[in-house]
mmCIF file of C-alpha atoms in Angstrom:
data_model
loop_
_atom_site.group_PDB
_atom_site.id
_atom_site.type_symbol
_atom_site.label_atom_id
_atom_site.label_comp_id
_atom_site.label_asym_id
_atom_site.label_seq_id
_atom_site.Cartn_x
_atom_site.Cartn_y
_atom_site.Cartn_z
ATOM 1 C CA MET A 1 65.563 6.072 2.158
ATOM 2 C CA GLY A 2 62.624 6.342 4.425
ATOM 3 C CA GLU A 3 59.573 6.737 2.931
ATOM 4 C CA SER A 4 57.689 7.793 6.001
ATOM 5 C CA MET A 5 60.204 10.373 6.278
ATOM 6 C CA THR A 6 59.438 11.951 2.820
ATOM 7 C CA VAL A 7 56.099 14.048 1.615
ATOM 8 C CA ARG A 8 55.289 12.295 -1.307
ATOM 9 C CA THR A 9 54.230 14.061 -4.130
ATOM 10 C CA ASN A 10 51.010 13.850 -6.525
ATOM 11 C CA ALA A 11 52.916 11.480 -8.630
ATOM 12 C CA TYR A 12 53.647 9.645 -5.961
ATOM 13 C CA LEU A 13 49.772 9.310 -5.106
ATOM 14 C CA GLU A 14 48.756 8.571 -8.596
ATOM 15 C CA TRP A 15 51.586 5.479 -8.575
ATOM 16 C CA LEU A 16 50.035 4.155 -5.605
ATOM 17 C CA GLU A 17 46.255 4.580 -7.315
ATOM 18 C CA GLN A 18 46.499 1.006 -9.147
ATOM 19 C CA ASP A 19 48.800 -1.730 -7.109
ATOM 20 C CA LEU A 20 50.199 -3.528 -9.777
ATOM 21 C CA PRO A 21 52.868 -5.967 -9.813
ATOM 22 C CA CYS A 22 56.069 -3.782 -10.945
ATOM 23 C CA LYS A 23 59.875 -4.323 -11.811
ATOM 24 C CA ARG A 24 62.373 -1.690 -9.486
ATOM 25 C CA ILE A 25 65.648 -0.127 -9.803
ATOM 26 C CA ASN A 26 66.592 1.597 -6.428
ATOM 27 C CA LYS A 27 69.884 2.650 -6.040
ATOM 28 C CA ARG A 28 72.132 5.609 -4.272
ATOM 29 C CA PHE A 29 75.021 7.120 -6.305
ATOM 30 C CA PRO A 30 78.319 8.404 -4.416
ATOM 31 C CA ASN A 31 77.277 11.824 -4.700
ATOM 32 C CA GLY A 32 74.140 10.805 -1.502
ATOM 33 C CA LYS A 33 71.531 10.955 -4.121
ATOM 34 C CA GLU A 34 68.961 8.653 -4.473
ATOM 35 C CA VAL A 35 66.944 6.901 -7.882
ATOM 36 C CA ASP A 36 63.514 5.308 -6.764
ATOM 37 C CA VAL A 37 62.824 3.806 -10.781
ATOM 38 C CA ARG A 38 59.429 1.698 -11.082
ATOM 39 C CA VAL A 39 57.207 0.256 -14.190
ATOM 40 C CA ARG A 40 54.548 -1.677 -14.693
ATOM 41 C CA GLU A 41 52.218 -2.892 -17.173
ATOM 42 C CA THR A 42 48.068 -2.089 -16.930
ATOM 43 C CA PRO A 43 45.427 -4.666 -17.667
ATOM 44 C CA PHE A 44 45.194 -2.429 -20.406
ATOM 45 C CA GLY A 45 48.564 -2.951 -21.584
ATOM 46 C CA ASP A 46 49.622 0.262 -20.907
ATOM 47 C CA ILE A 47 53.503 0.688 -19.705
ATOM 48 C CA GLN A 48 54.063 2.984 -16.706
ATOM 49 C CA TRP A 49 56.259 4.360 -14.729
ATOM 50 C CA PHE A 50 57.605 6.149 -11.929
ATOM 51 C CA ILE A 51 60.481 8.080 -11.116
ATOM 52 C CA GLY A 52 61.990 9.730 -8.012
ATOM 53 C CA VAL A 53 64.834 11.265 -6.860
ATOM 54 C CA TYR A 54 66.170 12.078 -3.612
ATOM 55 C CA ASP A 55 68.704 13.915 -1.847
ATOM 56 C CA ARG A 56 71.552 12.563 0.119
ATOM 57 C CA ASP A 57 69.043 13.755 3.749
ATOM 58 C CA GLY A 58 66.022 13.207 2.380
ATOM 59 C CA SER A 59 64.535 15.620 0.302
ATOM 60 C CA ILE A 60 62.460 15.071 -3.398
ATOM 61 C CA LEU A 61 64.141 16.367 -6.272
ATOM 62 C CA ILE A 62 61.776 14.880 -8.892
ATOM 63 C CA GLU A 63 59.034 12.611 -8.328
ATOM 64 C CA GLN A 64 57.448 11.530 -11.979
ATOM 65 C CA PHE A 65 54.338 9.484 -13.092
ATOM 66 C CA ASN A 66 53.624 9.240 -16.405
ATOM 67 C CA GLY A 67 51.057 6.706 -17.123
ATOM 68 C CA ALA A 68 51.535 6.584 -20.450
ATOM 69 C CA VAL A 69 55.115 5.672 -21.568
ATOM 70 C CA SER A 70 56.193 4.498 -24.828
ATOM 71 C CA ALA A 71 58.646 1.860 -24.640
ATOM 72 C CA SER A 72 57.919 -2.153 -26.421
ATOM 73 C CA SER A 73 58.668 -3.877 -23.338
ATOM 74 C CA LEU A 74 58.648 -3.438 -19.810
ATOM 75 C CA ASP A 75 62.777 -3.528 -19.327
ATOM 76 C CA ALA A 76 63.032 -1.114 -22.761
ATOM 77 C CA ALA A 77 60.858 1.125 -19.799
ATOM 78 C CA LEU A 78 63.005 0.404 -16.704
ATOM 79 C CA VAL A 79 65.823 1.308 -18.787
ATOM 80 C CA ALA A 80 64.439 4.391 -20.188
ATOM 81 C CA ALA A 81 62.968 5.753 -16.998
ATOM 82 C CA PHE A 82 66.640 5.009 -15.365
ATOM 83 C CA SER A 83 68.582 6.844 -17.194
ATOM 84 C CA LYS A 84 66.714 9.636 -16.817
ATOM 85 C CA ALA A 85 66.461 9.648 -13.778
ATOM 86 C CA CYS A 86 70.063 9.760 -13.185
ATOM 87 C CA GLY A 87 69.909 12.815 -15.405
ATOM 88 C CA PHE A 88 67.769 14.602 -13.034
ATOM 89 C CA ALA A 89 70.216 13.774 -10.493
ATOM 90 C CA GLY A 90 72.813 14.317 -12.132
ATOM 91 C CA VAL A 91 74.999 10.857 -12.131
ATOM 92 C CA GLU A 92 75.732 8.748 -14.833
ATOM 93 C CA ASP A 93 73.878 5.434 -14.935
#
């Protein structure tokens, strides 16, 4: 998805406020929907996620930022966030 084509929400802008390394899954499905999932750990040990779900034309279906994810690890948070994003997109992960 071309980020320059989409007017981003406050959720995405919140995600950008901290420039931290993250793990990411970006996948386009046969129905044309795309999910963009990112997770990271803050210097204080908090796990955060960003979930973006976009339609085939790049329009935003949902963008969600969670600054305090309850997960045991980044990998667990990534799996949970991807599953949630797939639910929003109406696809199976």
